[in-house]
Amino acid sequence: MAFHQRREKLRSILNGRACIRPGSVYDATSIRIAEDLGFELGMFGGSVASLVVLGDPDIALITLTELAEQMRRISRASTLPVLVDADHGYGNALNVRRTVQELEAAGAAGLTIEDTLLPQAFGEAKTQLIPLEEGVGKMKAALDGRGDASLVVMGRTGAISVSGLDDAIARAKAYEATGVDALFFTGIRNREELEAISAATSLPIVLGGAPEEMTALDYLAGQRVRIALQGHAPFAAATQAVYDTLMALREGTSPKNLNGLASSELTGRAMREAEVKARSGEFLGLKK
């Protein structure tokens, strides 16, 4: 499937009436699994990108080149649309423009640009935001950087947990005025905050997380939330599985006794299935 079609699929989600939960993906295998399970959208998070590419925490160490390379591997393996967390755009407005160009070329269906000050200032323990005017400039640069007008650009802010609800609304309205396609929020703590944001804006809303009282998809859809993330549990689970397996092998467990199935049998089965799909063109999406 052409990249343009993937972007149109994401736009159809944003323009619809339902709220969906994307599958957290981070490599070629995870996105194939998400697609096979029927997820409508993949989410490639910045924190997961840093962990899977560098083995480092989410402290602004990963580069644009590394993020785009991983996105390229992901988009090659599946036709599932992917929304990418592009952090702060890796610099100023000019860097944001290049970020958009690189991720567009790598096959992203959409991306988010946030107004967090990154990397964190020396000596500052708390999250800081860039000035509103700079945030507006970054959104404009992101839109200007698009070659394909169907690429979805989302303005993201975590102002609620930093400077409060009023500032979050002011930033959201300013980003909306630049022409971004959706608004992405982190740090929303209750229904009152979400409802205030929904009432003050008009674009589709994406939530980076929410408390238990806000997990009902029907309620979220009624507040114009079209995508609601639920963390990145797949990578954590995969890491735990690798740790447990290596620990068992290190302690002398036979590969044949791992999970009640020989690892060679698992590998052989996976390779046979991959070969059959590759020959039929299924992995390339030629049959879909």
PDB file of C-alpha atoms in Angstrom:
ATOM      1  CA  MET A   1       0.000   0.000   0.000  1.00  0.00           C
ATOM      2  CA  ALA A   2       1.323   3.425  -0.945  1.00  0.00           C
ATOM      3  CA  PHE A   3       2.233   5.798   1.872  1.00  0.00           C
ATOM      4  CA  HIS A   4      -0.487   8.197   0.716  1.00  0.00           C
ATOM      5  CA  GLN A   5      -3.138   5.522   1.316  1.00  0.00           C
ATOM      6  CA  ARG A   6      -1.853   4.882   4.828  1.00  0.00           C
ATOM      7  CA  ARG A   7      -2.116   8.591   5.587  1.00  0.00           C
ATOM      8  CA  GLU A   8      -5.656   8.697   4.272  1.00  0.00           C
ATOM      9  CA  LYS A   9      -6.513   5.802   6.601  1.00  0.00           C
ATOM     10  CA  LEU A  10      -5.240   7.801   9.557  1.00  0.00           C
ATOM     11  CA  ARG A  11      -7.250  10.798   8.392  1.00  0.00           C
ATOM     12  CA  SER A  12     -10.367   8.661   8.184  1.00  0.00           C
ATOM     13  CA  ILE A  13      -9.842   7.689  11.828  1.00  0.00           C
ATOM     14  CA  LEU A  14      -9.499  11.322  12.842  1.00  0.00           C
ATOM     15  CA  ASN A  15     -12.547  12.316  10.812  1.00  0.00           C
ATOM     16  CA  GLY A  16     -14.677   9.452  12.106  1.00  0.00           C
ATOM     17  CA  ARG A  17     -16.897   9.275  15.162  1.00  0.00           C
ATOM     18  CA  ALA A  18     -15.221   6.448  17.067  1.00  0.00           C
ATOM     19  CA  CYS A  19     -12.253   6.401  19.434  1.00  0.00           C
ATOM     20  CA  ILE A  20      -9.651   3.709  18.792  1.00  0.00           C
ATOM     21  CA  ARG A  21      -6.658   2.399  20.684  1.00  0.00           C
ATOM     22  CA  PRO A  22      -3.527   2.007  18.538  1.00  0.00           C
ATOM     23  CA  GLY A  23      -1.083  -0.854  18.860  1.00  0.00           C
ATOM     24  CA  SER A  24       2.290   0.146  20.284  1.00  0.00           C
ATOM     25  CA  VAL A  25       4.883  -0.905  17.694  1.00  0.00           C
ATOM     26  CA  TYR A  26       8.632  -0.517  17.544  1.00  0.00           C
ATOM     27  CA  ASP A  27      10.077  -2.821  14.873  1.00  0.00           C
ATOM     28  CA  ALA A  28       9.199  -4.914  11.831  1.00  0.00           C
ATOM     29  CA  THR A  29       7.992  -7.877  13.870  1.00  0.00           C
ATOM     30  CA  SER A  30       5.781  -5.939  16.260  1.00  0.00           C
ATOM     31  CA  ILE A  31       3.981  -4.077  13.478  1.00  0.00           C
ATOM     32  CA  ARG A  32       3.304  -7.303  11.593  1.00  0.00           C
ATOM     33  CA  ILE A  33       1.769  -8.727  14.746  1.00  0.00           C
ATOM     34  CA  ALA A  34      -0.338  -5.600  15.291  1.00  0.00           C
ATOM     35  CA  GLU A  35      -1.581  -5.739  11.712  1.00  0.00           C
ATOM     36  CA  ASP A  36      -2.401  -9.449  11.944  1.00  0.00           C
ATOM     37  CA  LEU A  37      -4.408  -8.801  15.129  1.00  0.00           C
ATOM     38  CA  GLY A  38      -6.522  -6.194  13.396  1.00  0.00           C
ATOM     39  CA  PHE A  39      -5.250  -2.920  14.865  1.00  0.00           C
ATOM     40  CA  GLU A  40      -6.271   0.062  12.754  1.00  0.00           C
ATOM     41  CA  LEU A  41      -3.176   2.083  13.660  1.00  0.00           C
ATOM     42  CA  GLY A  42       0.327   1.643  15.009  1.00  0.00           C
ATOM     43  CA  MET A  43       1.942   4.051  17.476  1.00  0.00           C
ATOM     44  CA  PHE A  44       5.729   4.411  17.456  1.00  0.00           C
ATOM     45  CA  GLY A  45       6.601   6.167  20.713  1.00  0.00           C
ATOM     46  CA  GLY A  46       9.711   8.215  21.340  1.00  0.00           C
ATOM     47  CA  SER A  47      10.492   6.442  24.605  1.00  0.00           C
ATOM     48  CA  VAL A  48      10.264   3.030  22.937  1.00  0.00           C
ATOM     49  CA  ALA A  49      12.363   4.251  20.018  1.00  0.00           C
ATOM     50  CA  SER A  50      15.135   5.247  22.409  1.00  0.00           C
ATOM     51  CA  LEU A  51      14.969   1.905  24.204  1.00  0.00           C
ATOM     52  CA  VAL A  52      14.872  -0.315  21.134  1.00  0.00           C
ATOM     53  CA  VAL A  53      17.467   1.595  19.091  1.00  0.00           C
ATOM     54  CA  LEU A  54      19.871   2.705  21.820  1.00  0.00           C
ATOM     55  CA  GLY A  55      18.943   0.756  24.933  1.00  0.00           C
ATOM     56  CA  ASP A  56      18.726   4.135  26.670  1.00  0.00           C
ATOM     57  CA  PRO A  57      15.893   5.918  28.494  1.00  0.00           C
ATOM     58  CA  ASP A  58      13.836   8.705  26.956  1.00  0.00           C
ATOM     59  CA  ILE A  59      16.198  11.610  27.701  1.00  0.00           C
ATOM     60  CA  ALA A  60      16.589  13.099  24.202  1.00  0.00           C
ATOM     61  CA  LEU A  61      19.592  10.963  23.192  1.00  0.00           C
ATOM     62  CA  ILE A  62      18.146   9.417  20.036  1.00  0.00           C
ATOM     63  CA  THR A  63      18.693  11.365  16.829  1.00  0.00           C
ATOM     64  CA  LEU A  64      16.350  12.108  13.948  1.00  0.00           C
ATOM     65  CA  THR A  65      18.389   9.866  11.658  1.00  0.00           C
ATOM     66  CA  GLU A  66      18.032   6.904  14.012  1.00  0.00           C
ATOM     67  CA  LEU A  67      14.297   7.474  14.460  1.00  0.00           C
ATOM     68  CA  ALA A  68      13.718   7.769  10.703  1.00  0.00           C
ATOM     69  CA  GLU A  69      15.770   4.643   9.996  1.00  0.00           C
ATOM     70  CA  GLN A  70      13.666   2.614  12.408  1.00  0.00           C
ATOM     71  CA  MET A  71      10.469   4.070  10.955  1.00  0.00           C
ATOM     72  CA  ARG A  72      11.643   3.048   7.512  1.00  0.00           C
ATOM     73  CA  ARG A  73      12.118  -0.547   8.676  1.00  0.00           C
ATOM     74  CA  ILE A  74       8.665  -0.524  10.251  1.00  0.00           C
ATOM     75  CA  SER A  75       6.879   0.899   7.218  1.00  0.00           C
ATOM     76  CA  ARG A  76       8.604  -1.567   4.895  1.00  0.00           C
ATOM     77  CA  ALA A  77       7.310  -4.530   6.897  1.00  0.00           C
ATOM     78  CA  SER A  78       3.612  -3.661   6.981  1.00  0.00           C
ATOM     79  CA  THR A  79       0.880  -1.568   5.410  1.00  0.00           C
ATOM     80  CA  LEU A  80      -0.506  -0.513   8.793  1.00  0.00           C
ATOM     81  CA  PRO A  81      -0.562   3.300   9.217  1.00  0.00           C
ATOM     82  CA  VAL A  82       1.864   4.487  11.896  1.00  0.00           C
ATOM     83  CA  LEU A  83       1.735   7.620  14.030  1.00  0.00           C
ATOM     84  CA  VAL A  84       5.225   8.678  15.134  1.00  0.00           C
ATOM     85  CA  ASP A  85       6.181  10.575  18.253  1.00  0.00           C
ATOM     86  CA  ALA A  86       8.659  13.078  16.791  1.00  0.00           C
ATOM     87  CA  ASP A  87       9.297  14.696  20.176  1.00  0.00           C
ATOM     88  CA  HIS A  88      10.284  18.369  19.850  1.00  0.00           C
ATOM     89  CA  GLY A  89      11.318  17.979  16.217  1.00  0.00           C
ATOM     90  CA  TYR A  90      14.965  17.600  17.207  1.00  0.00           C
ATOM     91  CA  GLY A  91      15.731  21.268  17.497  1.00  0.00           C
ATOM     92  CA  ASN A  92      14.331  24.602  16.367  1.00  0.00           C
ATOM     93  CA  ALA A  93      11.749  25.320  13.659  1.00  0.00           C
ATOM     94  CA  LEU A  94      14.217  24.552  10.862  1.00  0.00           C
ATOM     95  CA  ASN A  95      15.001  21.199  12.454  1.00  0.00           C
ATOM     96  CA  VAL A  96      11.267  20.515  12.745  1.00  0.00           C
ATOM     97  CA  ARG A  97      10.893  21.083   9.018  1.00  0.00           C
ATOM     98  CA  ARG A  98      13.592  18.516   8.285  1.00  0.00           C
ATOM     99  CA  THR A  99      12.098  16.096  10.812  1.00  0.00           C
ATOM    100  CA  VAL A 100       8.828  16.153   8.904  1.00  0.00           C
ATOM    101  CA  GLN A 101      10.588  15.610   5.577  1.00  0.00           C
ATOM    102  CA  GLU A 102      12.578  12.637   6.864  1.00  0.00           C
ATOM    103  CA  LEU A 103       9.644  10.904   8.552  1.00  0.00           C
ATOM    104  CA  GLU A 104       7.438  11.501   5.530  1.00  0.00           C
ATOM    105  CA  ALA A 105      10.055   9.828   3.325  1.00  0.00           C
ATOM    106  CA  ALA A 106      10.291   6.974   5.841  1.00  0.00           C
ATOM    107  CA  GLY A 107       6.587   6.194   5.468  1.00  0.00           C
ATOM    108  CA  ALA A 108       5.003   7.680   8.578  1.00  0.00           C
ATOM    109  CA  ALA A 109       1.258   8.254   8.296  1.00  0.00           C
ATOM    110  CA  GLY A 110       1.399  11.029  10.863  1.00  0.00           C
ATOM    111  CA  LEU A 111       3.628  12.600  13.487  1.00  0.00           C
ATOM    112  CA  THR A 112       3.433  14.718  16.605  1.00  0.00           C
ATOM    113  CA  ILE A 113       5.481  17.808  17.414  1.00  0.00           C
ATOM    114  CA  GLU A 114       5.483  18.859  21.065  1.00  0.00           C
ATOM    115  CA  ASP A 115       6.239  22.062  22.923  1.00  0.00           C
ATOM    116  CA  THR A 116       8.427  20.519  25.627  1.00  0.00           C
ATOM    117  CA  LEU A 117      11.849  22.079  26.121  1.00  0.00           C
ATOM    118  CA  LEU A 118      14.265  19.336  25.100  1.00  0.00           C
ATOM    119  CA  PRO A 119      16.890  18.478  26.109  1.00  0.00           C
ATOM    120  CA  GLN A 120      16.068  19.594  29.624  1.00  0.00           C
ATOM    121  CA  ALA A 121      17.925  22.678  30.788  1.00  0.00           C
ATOM    122  CA  PHE A 122      20.921  22.059  33.026  1.00  0.00           C
ATOM    123  CA  GLY A 123      19.968  21.904  36.678  1.00  0.00           C
ATOM    124  CA  GLU A 124      16.232  21.693  35.990  1.00  0.00           C
ATOM    125  CA  ALA A 125      14.488  18.657  37.419  1.00  0.00           C
ATOM    126  CA  LYS A 126      10.978  19.576  36.263  1.00  0.00           C
ATOM    127  CA  THR A 127       9.617  19.521  32.730  1.00  0.00           C
ATOM    128  CA  GLN A 128       9.725  22.911  31.027  1.00  0.00           C
ATOM    129  CA  LEU A 129       7.879  24.230  27.988  1.00  0.00           C
ATOM    130  CA  ILE A 130       9.083  26.409  25.159  1.00  0.00           C
ATOM    131  CA  PRO A 131       7.341  29.818  24.793  1.00  0.00           C
ATOM    132  CA  LEU A 132       3.973  29.751  23.062  1.00  0.00           C
ATOM    133  CA  GLU A 133       5.295  31.791  20.142  1.00  0.00           C
ATOM    134  CA  GLU A 134       8.080  29.301  19.549  1.00  0.00           C
ATOM    135  CA  GLY A 135       5.594  26.453  19.701  1.00  0.00           C
ATOM    136  CA  VAL A 136       3.458  28.154  17.062  1.00  0.00           C
ATOM    137  CA  GLY A 137       6.539  28.591  14.901  1.00  0.00           C
ATOM    138  CA  LYS A 138       7.332  24.898  15.154  1.00  0.00           C
ATOM    139  CA  MET A 139       3.812  23.929  14.083  1.00  0.00           C
ATOM    140  CA  LYS A 140       4.014  26.238  11.077  1.00  0.00           C
ATOM    141  CA  ALA A 141       7.408  24.799  10.151  1.00  0.00           C
ATOM    142  CA  ALA A 142       6.038  21.257  10.411  1.00  0.00           C
ATOM    143  CA  LEU A 143       3.189  22.066   8.058  1.00  0.00           C
ATOM    144  CA  ASP A 144       5.536  23.814   5.654  1.00  0.00           C
ATOM    145  CA  GLY A 145       7.819  20.783   5.627  1.00  0.00           C
ATOM    146  CA  ARG A 146       5.182  18.447   4.221  1.00  0.00           C
ATOM    147  CA  GLY A 147       5.604  17.284   0.653  1.00  0.00           C
ATOM    148  CA  ASP A 148       2.510  15.110   0.813  1.00  0.00           C
ATOM    149  CA  ALA A 149      -0.450  17.141   2.063  1.00  0.00           C
ATOM    150  CA  SER A 150      -2.075  13.955   3.366  1.00  0.00           C
ATOM    151  CA  LEU A 151       0.660  13.477   5.992  1.00  0.00           C
ATOM    152  CA  VAL A 152      -0.982  14.111   9.369  1.00  0.00           C
ATOM    153  CA  VAL A 153       0.686  16.692  11.614  1.00  0.00           C
ATOM    154  CA  MET A 154      -0.430  16.878  15.238  1.00  0.00           C
ATOM    155  CA  GLY A 155       0.342  19.662  17.667  1.00  0.00           C
ATOM    156  CA  ARG A 156       1.203  18.185  21.047  1.00  0.00           C
ATOM    157  CA  THR A 157       1.336  19.780  24.477  1.00  0.00           C
ATOM    158  CA  GLY A 158       1.834  18.556  28.016  1.00  0.00           C
ATOM    159  CA  ALA A 159       1.066  21.981  29.478  1.00  0.00           C
ATOM    160  CA  ILE A 160      -1.703  20.720  31.769  1.00  0.00           C
ATOM    161  CA  SER A 161       0.761  19.061  34.127  1.00  0.00           C
ATOM    162  CA  VAL A 162       3.328  21.868  33.798  1.00  0.00           C
ATOM    163  CA  SER A 163       1.575  25.234  33.616  1.00  0.00           C
ATOM    164  CA  GLY A 164      -2.077  24.315  34.063  1.00  0.00           C
ATOM    165  CA  LEU A 165      -5.309  23.917  32.151  1.00  0.00           C
ATOM    166  CA  ASP A 166      -5.661  27.529  31.012  1.00  0.00           C
ATOM    167  CA  ASP A 167      -2.241  27.516  29.386  1.00  0.00           C
ATOM    168  CA  ALA A 168      -2.917  24.131  27.790  1.00  0.00           C
ATOM    169  CA  ILE A 169      -6.091  25.506  26.223  1.00  0.00           C
ATOM    170  CA  ALA A 170      -4.323  28.665  25.047  1.00  0.00           C
ATOM    171  CA  ARG A 171      -1.583  26.603  23.423  1.00  0.00           C
ATOM    172  CA  ALA A 172      -4.069  24.198  21.851  1.00  0.00           C
ATOM    173  CA  LYS A 173      -6.078  27.040  20.330  1.00  0.00           C
ATOM    174  CA  ALA A 174      -2.927  28.696  18.993  1.00  0.00           C
ATOM    175  CA  TYR A 175      -1.714  25.432  17.441  1.00  0.00           C
ATOM    176  CA  GLU A 176      -5.167  24.802  15.991  1.00  0.00           C
ATOM    177  CA  ALA A 177      -5.007  28.196  14.299  1.00  0.00           C
ATOM    178  CA  THR A 178      -1.812  27.212  12.447  1.00  0.00           C
ATOM    179  CA  GLY A 179      -3.677  24.502  10.551  1.00  0.00           C
ATOM    180  CA  VAL A 180      -2.464  21.308  12.250  1.00  0.00           C
ATOM    181  CA  ASP A 181      -4.671  18.272  11.713  1.00  0.00           C
ATOM    182  CA  ALA A 182      -5.210  17.214  15.331  1.00  0.00           C
ATOM    183  CA  LEU A 183      -4.295  18.074  18.925  1.00  0.00           C
ATOM    184  CA  PHE A 184      -2.362  15.645  21.108  1.00  0.00           C
ATOM    185  CA  PHE A 185      -2.512  16.013  24.895  1.00  0.00           C
ATOM    186  CA  THR A 186      -0.586  14.394  27.719  1.00  0.00           C
ATOM    187  CA  GLY A 187      -1.178  14.837  31.432  1.00  0.00           C
ATOM    188  CA  ILE A 188      -4.975  15.169  31.443  1.00  0.00           C
ATOM    189  CA  ARG A 189      -6.078  14.115  34.920  1.00  0.00           C
ATOM    190  CA  ASN A 190      -9.871  14.036  34.932  1.00  0.00           C
ATOM    191  CA  ARG A 191     -13.047  14.406  32.900  1.00  0.00           C
ATOM    192  CA  GLU A 192     -13.430  18.074  33.758  1.00  0.00           C
ATOM    193  CA  GLU A 193     -10.106  18.932  32.106  1.00  0.00           C
ATOM    194  CA  LEU A 194     -10.882  16.890  29.007  1.00  0.00           C
ATOM    195  CA  GLU A 195     -14.337  18.410  28.679  1.00  0.00           C
ATOM    196  CA  ALA A 196     -12.938  21.927  29.023  1.00  0.00           C
ATOM    197  CA  ILE A 197     -10.386  21.238  26.294  1.00  0.00           C
ATOM    198  CA  SER A 198     -12.999  19.679  24.041  1.00  0.00           C
ATOM    199  CA  ALA A 199     -15.301  22.670  24.480  1.00  0.00           C
ATOM    200  CA  ALA A 200     -12.541  25.182  23.708  1.00  0.00           C
ATOM    201  CA  THR A 201     -11.209  23.516  20.556  1.00  0.00           C
ATOM    202  CA  SER A 202     -12.608  21.950  17.399  1.00  0.00           C
ATOM    203  CA  LEU A 203      -9.949  19.585  16.044  1.00  0.00           C
ATOM    204  CA  PRO A 204      -9.793  15.821  16.636  1.00  0.00           C
ATOM    205  CA  ILE A 205      -8.138  15.001  19.972  1.00  0.00           C
ATOM    206  CA  VAL A 206      -5.496  12.371  20.704  1.00  0.00           C
ATOM    207  CA  LEU A 207      -4.740  11.377  24.302  1.00  0.00           C
ATOM    208  CA  GLY A 208      -1.307  10.207  25.361  1.00  0.00           C
ATOM    209  CA  GLY A 209      -2.788   8.601  28.456  1.00  0.00           C
ATOM    210  CA  ALA A 210      -5.710   8.914  30.845  1.00  0.00           C
ATOM    211  CA  PRO A 211      -6.777   7.800  34.333  1.00  0.00           C
ATOM    212  CA  GLU A 212      -9.099   4.842  34.853  1.00  0.00           C
ATOM    213  CA  GLU A 213     -12.201   7.015  34.982  1.00  0.00           C
ATOM    214  CA  MET A 214     -11.573   8.003  31.363  1.00  0.00           C
ATOM    215  CA  THR A 215     -11.033   4.652  29.675  1.00  0.00           C
ATOM    216  CA  ALA A 216     -14.527   4.163  28.230  1.00  0.00           C
ATOM    217  CA  LEU A 217     -14.215   4.584  24.470  1.00  0.00           C
ATOM    218  CA  ASP A 218     -17.814   5.786  24.064  1.00  0.00           C
ATOM    219  CA  TYR A 219     -17.197   8.606  26.537  1.00  0.00           C
ATOM    220  CA  LEU A 220     -13.924   9.575  24.893  1.00  0.00           C
ATOM    221  CA  ALA A 221     -15.521   9.538  21.452  1.00  0.00           C
ATOM    222  CA  GLY A 222     -18.198  11.895  22.764  1.00  0.00           C
ATOM    223  CA  GLN A 223     -15.441  14.358  23.707  1.00  0.00           C
ATOM    224  CA  ARG A 224     -14.000  14.218  20.193  1.00  0.00           C
ATOM    225  CA  VAL A 225     -11.132  11.938  21.202  1.00  0.00           C
ATOM    226  CA  ARG A 226     -10.319   9.812  18.177  1.00  0.00           C
ATOM    227  CA  ILE A 227      -7.167   8.052  19.354  1.00  0.00           C
ATOM    228  CA  ALA A 228      -6.380   7.053  22.945  1.00  0.00           C
ATOM    229  CA  LEU A 229      -2.978   5.574  23.705  1.00  0.00           C
ATOM    230  CA  GLN A 230      -2.541   2.986  26.429  1.00  0.00           C
ATOM    231  CA  GLY A 231       1.197   2.941  27.001  1.00  0.00           C
ATOM    232  CA  HIS A 232       3.862   0.717  25.510  1.00  0.00           C
ATOM    233  CA  ALA A 233       3.300  -2.599  27.257  1.00  0.00           C
ATOM    234  CA  PRO A 234       4.346  -4.775  24.269  1.00  0.00           C
ATOM    235  CA  PHE A 235       7.991  -3.670  24.407  1.00  0.00           C
ATOM    236  CA  ALA A 236       8.082  -4.113  28.191  1.00  0.00           C
ATOM    237  CA  ALA A 237       6.574  -7.589  27.861  1.00  0.00           C
ATOM    238  CA  ALA A 238       9.017  -8.550  25.117  1.00  0.00           C
ATOM    239  CA  THR A 239      11.956  -7.355  27.204  1.00  0.00           C
ATOM    240  CA  GLN A 240      10.743  -9.367  30.190  1.00  0.00           C
ATOM    241  CA  ALA A 241      10.383 -12.460  28.015  1.00  0.00           C
ATOM    242  CA  VAL A 242      13.954 -12.098  26.738  1.00  0.00           C
ATOM    243  CA  TYR A 243      15.230 -11.636  30.285  1.00  0.00           C
ATOM    244  CA  ASP A 244      13.356 -14.685  31.604  1.00  0.00           C
ATOM    245  CA  THR A 245      14.513 -16.859  28.711  1.00  0.00           C
ATOM    246  CA  LEU A 246      18.146 -15.853  29.005  1.00  0.00           C
ATOM    247  CA  MET A 247      18.024 -16.318  32.769  1.00  0.00           C
ATOM    248  CA  ALA A 248      16.628 -19.817  32.380  1.00  0.00           C
ATOM    249  CA  LEU A 249      19.270 -20.723  29.804  1.00  0.00           C
ATOM    250  CA  ARG A 250      22.015 -19.252  31.972  1.00  0.00           C
ATOM    251  CA  GLU A 251      20.837 -21.362  34.892  1.00  0.00           C
ATOM    252  CA  GLY A 252      20.986 -24.535  32.829  1.00  0.00           C
ATOM    253  CA  THR A 253      17.450 -24.996  31.565  1.00  0.00           C
ATOM    254  CA  SER A 254      17.400 -26.907  28.309  1.00  0.00           C
ATOM    255  CA  PRO A 255      16.019 -24.963  25.339  1.00  0.00           C
ATOM    256  CA  LYS A 256      13.627 -27.887  24.869  1.00  0.00           C
ATOM    257  CA  ASN A 257      12.028 -27.139  28.219  1.00  0.00           C
ATOM    258  CA  LEU A 258      11.402 -23.452  27.635  1.00  0.00           C
ATOM    259  CA  ASN A 259       7.670 -22.758  27.645  1.00  0.00           C
ATOM    260  CA  GLY A 260       7.061 -26.433  27.022  1.00  0.00           C
ATOM    261  CA  LEU A 261       8.202 -26.148  23.400  1.00  0.00           C
ATOM    262  CA  ALA A 262      11.658 -26.568  21.930  1.00  0.00           C
ATOM    263  CA  SER A 263      13.151 -23.264  20.812  1.00  0.00           C
ATOM    264  CA  SER A 264      14.367 -24.949  17.630  1.00  0.00           C
ATOM    265  CA  GLU A 265      10.797 -26.001  16.929  1.00  0.00           C
ATOM    266  CA  LEU A 266       9.607 -22.449  17.495  1.00  0.00           C
ATOM    267  CA  THR A 267      12.291 -21.061  15.221  1.00  0.00           C
ATOM    268  CA  GLY A 268      11.624 -23.633  12.553  1.00  0.00           C
ATOM    269  CA  ARG A 269       7.900 -22.967  12.581  1.00  0.00           C
ATOM    270  CA  ALA A 270       8.394 -19.198  12.395  1.00  0.00           C
ATOM    271  CA  MET A 271      10.832 -19.540   9.508  1.00  0.00           C
ATOM    272  CA  ARG A 272       8.491 -21.851   7.595  1.00  0.00           C
ATOM    273  CA  GLU A 273       5.546 -19.454   8.056  1.00  0.00           C
ATOM    274  CA  ALA A 274       7.675 -16.484   6.994  1.00  0.00           C
ATOM    275  CA  GLU A 275       8.848 -18.330   3.887  1.00  0.00           C
ATOM    276  CA  VAL A 276       5.286 -19.228   2.877  1.00  0.00           C
ATOM    277  CA  LYS A 277       4.113 -15.619   3.336  1.00  0.00           C
ATOM    278  CA  ALA A 278       7.100 -14.228   1.494  1.00  0.00           C
ATOM    279  CA  ARG A 279       6.539 -16.504  -1.484  1.00  0.00           C
ATOM    280  CA  SER A 280       2.841 -15.631  -1.640  1.00  0.00           C
ATOM    281  CA  GLY A 281       3.551 -11.902  -1.420  1.00  0.00           C
ATOM    282  CA  GLU A 282       1.531 -11.590   1.796  1.00  0.00           C
ATOM    283  CA  PHE A 283       4.319  -9.837   3.705  1.00  0.00           C
ATOM    284  CA  LEU A 284       4.480  -7.170   1.025  1.00  0.00           C
ATOM    285  CA  GLY A 285       0.774  -6.554   1.157  1.00  0.00           C
ATOM    286  CA  LEU A 286       0.317  -7.754  -2.416  1.00  0.00           C
ATOM    287  CA  LYS A 287      -2.649  -9.901  -1.456  1.00  0.00           C
ATOM    288  CA  LYS A 288      -4.468  -7.275   0.592  1.00  0.00           C
TER     289      LYS A 288
END
